[in-house]
Amino acid sequence: MSLVSFRDVSLGFGQRLILRHFSLDVEVGETLVLLGRSGSGKTTALKTVNAMLLPTTGAVLVEDRPTTAWDHIQLRRRIGYVIHDSGLFPHYTVAQNVALVPHLEKWPAADIEARVTSLLQKVGMPVGEFGARYPDELSYGQRQRVGVARALAADPPLLLFDEPFGSLDPVIRLELQRQFIALRQEMSKTSIFVTHDVREALFLGTRIAVLLNGSIEFVGPPREFLQASTPEACAFLSCLQPLEV
């Protein structure tokens, strides 16, 4: 069963096409990684899912409804979104940031408090220690953890990740990648994850789609990707080889 479907999507700005006849289904419960170089169209594809961008031609369906048929505010509240700089509101505390969407959805106060407490605990940021802090009092890695908690707060069926760990040092990055996998296993979320890091794609993805010039060159599970022979897949796989000194 597909939660998201890209149906022959093309998207351009002026004479420049960013996505070209892009077709792909995202199945319930999977983590689909969009792997590509800068400018390949992976973030553009991601932004069509929450209607931040609309296709020039074709359609993107979420829960079998075109994004153009959704109320865009309601659509975005059903999608958790984590970006590379966390996107936290600087004038809100950690707890207030995580509570934002449940509050907008008018959850009972006790339910919001319980949800915030539970999620901050899951991402290693216990509310008693961090809940009253502001984003500028946190490290970059801590802000990313709060961003993940906020994305999960209203229990959305779909999560979008736009290179959320790209600026972290390797040790913290690995910690958050492992935490992502643990949360995915516990909460059974469907995710679309954008990265240009082939190791991250192999570690996190249940399927990998390689993008080149706005089109899909390869799509398949990690074990098939490791045997792929398409040019762009091979270019990424070559990054796994040790450097010659």
Coordinates of C-alpha atoms in Angstrom, one line a residue:
M1 CA 0.0 0.0 0.0
S2 CA 1.4 3.4 -1.0
L3 CA 1.3 6.3 1.3
V4 CA 2.8 8.7 -1.2
S5 CA 2.8 8.4 -5.0
F6 CA 4.7 10.5 -7.5
R7 CA 2.9 10.2 -10.9
D8 CA 4.9 11.4 -13.9
V9 CA 5.9 14.6 -12.0
S10 CA 7.8 17.3 -13.8
L11 CA 8.5 20.6 -12.1
G12 CA 10.3 23.6 -13.6
F13 CA 11.2 27.2 -13.0
G14 CA 11.2 29.2 -16.2
Q15 CA 12.9 27.1 -18.9
R16 CA 14.7 24.9 -16.3
L17 CA 13.3 21.5 -15.3
I18 CA 14.2 20.4 -11.8
L19 CA 12.1 17.2 -11.9
R20 CA 11.6 15.2 -15.1
H21 CA 8.8 12.6 -15.4
F22 CA 9.4 11.5 -11.8
S23 CA 7.3 8.4 -10.9
L24 CA 7.7 6.6 -7.6
D25 CA 5.6 5.0 -4.9
V26 CA 6.4 5.2 -1.2
E27 CA 5.1 2.2 0.7
V28 CA 3.6 2.3 4.2
G29 CA 6.3 1.7 6.8
E30 CA 9.4 2.0 4.6
T31 CA 12.2 4.5 4.7
L32 CA 12.8 5.7 1.2
V33 CA 16.1 7.5 0.8
L34 CA 16.5 10.0 -2.1
L35 CA 20.2 9.9 -2.8
G36 CA 21.8 12.4 -5.2
R37 CA 24.3 15.2 -5.7
S38 CA 23.5 18.8 -5.1
G39 CA 21.0 20.0 -7.8
S40 CA 19.8 16.5 -8.6
G41 CA 16.2 17.3 -7.5
K42 CA 16.0 15.4 -4.3
T43 CA 14.9 18.3 -2.0
T44 CA 12.5 19.6 -4.7
A45 CA 10.9 16.1 -4.8
L46 CA 10.6 16.2 -1.0
K47 CA 8.9 19.6 -1.0
T48 CA 6.2 18.5 -3.5
V49 CA 5.0 16.0 -0.8
N50 CA 4.0 18.7 1.7
A51 CA 2.9 21.1 -1.1
M52 CA 5.6 23.6 -0.5
L53 CA 6.1 23.1 -4.3
L54 CA 3.5 22.0 -6.8
P55 CA 4.2 20.0 -9.9
T56 CA 4.2 21.7 -13.3
T57 CA 2.7 18.5 -14.7
G58 CA 1.8 15.2 -13.1
A59 CA 0.6 14.7 -9.6
V60 CA 1.8 13.9 -6.1
L61 CA -0.7 11.8 -4.0
V62 CA -0.6 11.6 -0.3
E63 CA -3.0 9.0 1.2
D64 CA -4.5 8.7 -2.3
R65 CA -5.3 12.4 -2.6
P66 CA -3.5 14.8 -4.9
T67 CA -1.7 17.5 -2.9
T68 CA -3.7 20.0 -4.9
A69 CA -6.9 18.6 -3.4
W70 CA -5.7 18.9 0.2
D71 CA -6.0 21.9 2.5
H72 CA -2.3 22.6 2.6
I73 CA -2.3 23.5 6.3
Q74 CA -4.0 20.2 7.2
L75 CA -1.7 18.3 4.9
R76 CA 1.4 19.7 6.6
R77 CA 0.1 18.9 10.0
R78 CA -0.1 15.3 9.0
I79 CA 3.5 15.3 7.9
G80 CA 6.5 15.6 10.2
Y81 CA 9.3 17.6 8.7
V82 CA 12.9 17.7 9.8
I83 CA 15.4 20.0 8.1
H84 CA 19.1 20.4 8.3
D85 CA 19.0 23.4 10.7
S86 CA 16.1 22.0 12.9
G87 CA 13.9 25.0 12.2
L88 CA 13.0 25.5 15.8
F89 CA 11.3 28.7 16.9
P90 CA 13.9 30.6 18.8
H91 CA 11.4 32.4 21.1
Y92 CA 9.7 29.1 22.1
T93 CA 11.2 26.8 24.8
V94 CA 12.1 23.2 23.8
A95 CA 8.8 21.9 25.3
Q96 CA 6.8 24.6 23.5
N97 CA 8.5 23.8 20.2
V98 CA 7.6 20.1 20.5
A99 CA 4.0 20.9 21.6
L100 CA 3.3 23.3 18.7
V101 CA 1.3 21.0 16.4
P102 CA -0.6 19.2 19.1
H103 CA -1.5 22.6 20.5
L104 CA -2.7 23.8 17.0
E105 CA -4.7 20.6 16.7
K106 CA -6.3 21.4 20.1
W107 CA -5.2 18.4 22.0
P108 CA -6.1 18.3 25.7
A109 CA -3.4 20.0 27.8
A110 CA -2.7 16.8 29.7
D111 CA -2.2 14.8 26.5
I112 CA 0.2 17.4 25.1
E113 CA 2.2 17.4 28.3
A114 CA 2.4 13.6 28.3
R115 CA 3.4 13.5 24.6
V116 CA 6.1 16.1 25.0
T117 CA 7.5 14.3 28.1
S118 CA 7.5 11.0 26.3
L119 CA 9.1 12.2 23.0
L120 CA 11.8 14.2 24.7
Q121 CA 12.8 11.2 26.7
K122 CA 12.9 9.1 23.6
V123 CA 15.3 11.4 21.9
G124 CA 17.6 11.7 24.9
M125 CA 16.4 15.2 26.0
P126 CA 14.5 14.7 29.3
V127 CA 11.9 17.4 29.8
G128 CA 13.1 18.1 33.4
E129 CA 16.5 19.0 32.1
F130 CA 15.8 20.5 28.7
G131 CA 12.1 21.4 28.5
A132 CA 12.5 25.0 29.7
R133 CA 15.6 25.8 27.6
Y134 CA 15.5 27.8 24.4
P135 CA 17.1 26.7 21.2
D136 CA 20.1 29.0 21.5
E137 CA 21.0 27.2 24.8
L138 CA 21.4 23.9 22.9
S139 CA 24.1 22.4 20.8
Y140 CA 23.5 21.8 17.1
G141 CA 23.0 18.1 17.8
Q142 CA 20.6 18.8 20.6
R143 CA 18.5 21.1 18.4
Q144 CA 18.3 18.3 15.8
R145 CA 17.0 15.9 18.4
V146 CA 14.3 18.4 19.4
G147 CA 13.5 18.8 15.7
V148 CA 12.9 15.1 15.4
A149 CA 10.7 15.1 18.6
R150 CA 8.6 18.0 17.2
A151 CA 8.2 16.2 13.9
L152 CA 6.7 13.2 15.8
A153 CA 4.6 15.2 18.2
A154 CA 1.2 14.9 16.5
D155 CA 1.8 11.3 15.6
P156 CA 1.8 11.9 11.8
P157 CA 1.8 8.9 9.4
L158 CA 4.6 10.4 7.3
L159 CA 8.0 12.0 8.1
L160 CA 10.2 14.0 5.7
F161 CA 13.9 14.4 6.5
D162 CA 15.9 16.9 4.4
E163 CA 19.6 16.1 5.2
P164 CA 18.9 16.6 9.0
F165 CA 22.3 15.2 10.1
G166 CA 24.5 16.6 7.4
S167 CA 26.3 19.3 9.5
L168 CA 26.9 17.1 12.5
D169 CA 30.3 15.7 13.5
P170 CA 30.6 12.0 12.7
V171 CA 30.1 10.7 16.3
I172 CA 26.9 12.7 17.0
R173 CA 25.7 11.9 13.5
L174 CA 26.0 8.2 14.1
E175 CA 24.2 8.5 17.4
L176 CA 21.3 10.3 15.7
Q177 CA 21.2 7.8 12.9
R178 CA 20.9 5.0 15.4
Q179 CA 18.3 6.9 17.3
F180 CA 16.3 7.3 14.0
I181 CA 16.4 3.6 13.4
A182 CA 15.2 2.8 16.9
L183 CA 12.4 5.3 16.6
R184 CA 11.4 3.9 13.2
Q185 CA 11.3 0.4 14.6
E186 CA 9.3 1.4 17.7
M187 CA 6.8 3.8 16.0
S188 CA 6.5 2.2 12.5
K189 CA 6.6 5.5 10.6
T190 CA 6.9 5.9 6.9
S191 CA 9.8 8.2 6.0
I192 CA 11.3 9.9 3.0
F193 CA 14.9 10.8 3.7
V194 CA 17.1 13.1 1.6
T195 CA 20.9 12.7 1.7
H196 CA 24.0 13.0 -0.5
D197 CA 25.9 10.6 1.8
V198 CA 26.0 7.1 0.4
R199 CA 26.9 5.5 3.8
E200 CA 23.9 7.2 5.4
A201 CA 21.6 6.0 2.6
L202 CA 22.8 2.4 3.1
F203 CA 22.5 2.6 6.9
L204 CA 19.0 4.1 7.0
G205 CA 17.2 3.2 3.9
T206 CA 14.9 0.3 3.3
R207 CA 15.0 1.4 -0.3
I208 CA 17.3 3.8 -2.1
A209 CA 16.3 6.0 -5.1
V210 CA 19.3 7.5 -6.9
L211 CA 18.5 10.8 -8.6
L212 CA 20.3 12.4 -11.6
N213 CA 19.1 15.6 -13.3
G214 CA 15.7 15.3 -11.8
S215 CA 15.0 11.7 -12.8
I216 CA 15.3 8.4 -11.1
E217 CA 18.3 6.4 -12.3
F218 CA 18.0 3.5 -9.9
V219 CA 15.6 2.4 -7.2
G220 CA 15.8 -0.7 -5.0
P221 CA 16.8 -2.0 -1.5
P222 CA 20.4 -1.5 -0.3
R223 CA 21.5 -5.0 -1.3
E224 CA 20.5 -4.3 -4.9
F225 CA 22.0 -0.9 -4.8
L226 CA 25.4 -2.4 -3.8
Q227 CA 25.2 -4.4 -7.1
A228 CA 23.9 -1.6 -9.2
S229 CA 25.6 -0.9 -12.6
T230 CA 24.0 2.4 -13.6
P231 CA 26.5 5.3 -13.9
E232 CA 25.4 7.5 -11.1
A233 CA 24.9 4.6 -8.7
C234 CA 28.4 3.4 -9.5
A235 CA 29.7 7.0 -8.9
F236 CA 28.2 6.9 -5.4
L237 CA 29.4 3.3 -4.7
S238 CA 33.0 4.3 -5.6
C239 CA 32.8 6.6 -2.5
L240 CA 32.8 3.5 -0.4
Q241 CA 36.3 2.5 -1.6
P242 CA 39.3 3.4 0.5
L243 CA 41.3 6.4 -0.8
E244 CA 44.6 5.6 -2.5
V245 CA 47.6 7.2 -0.8

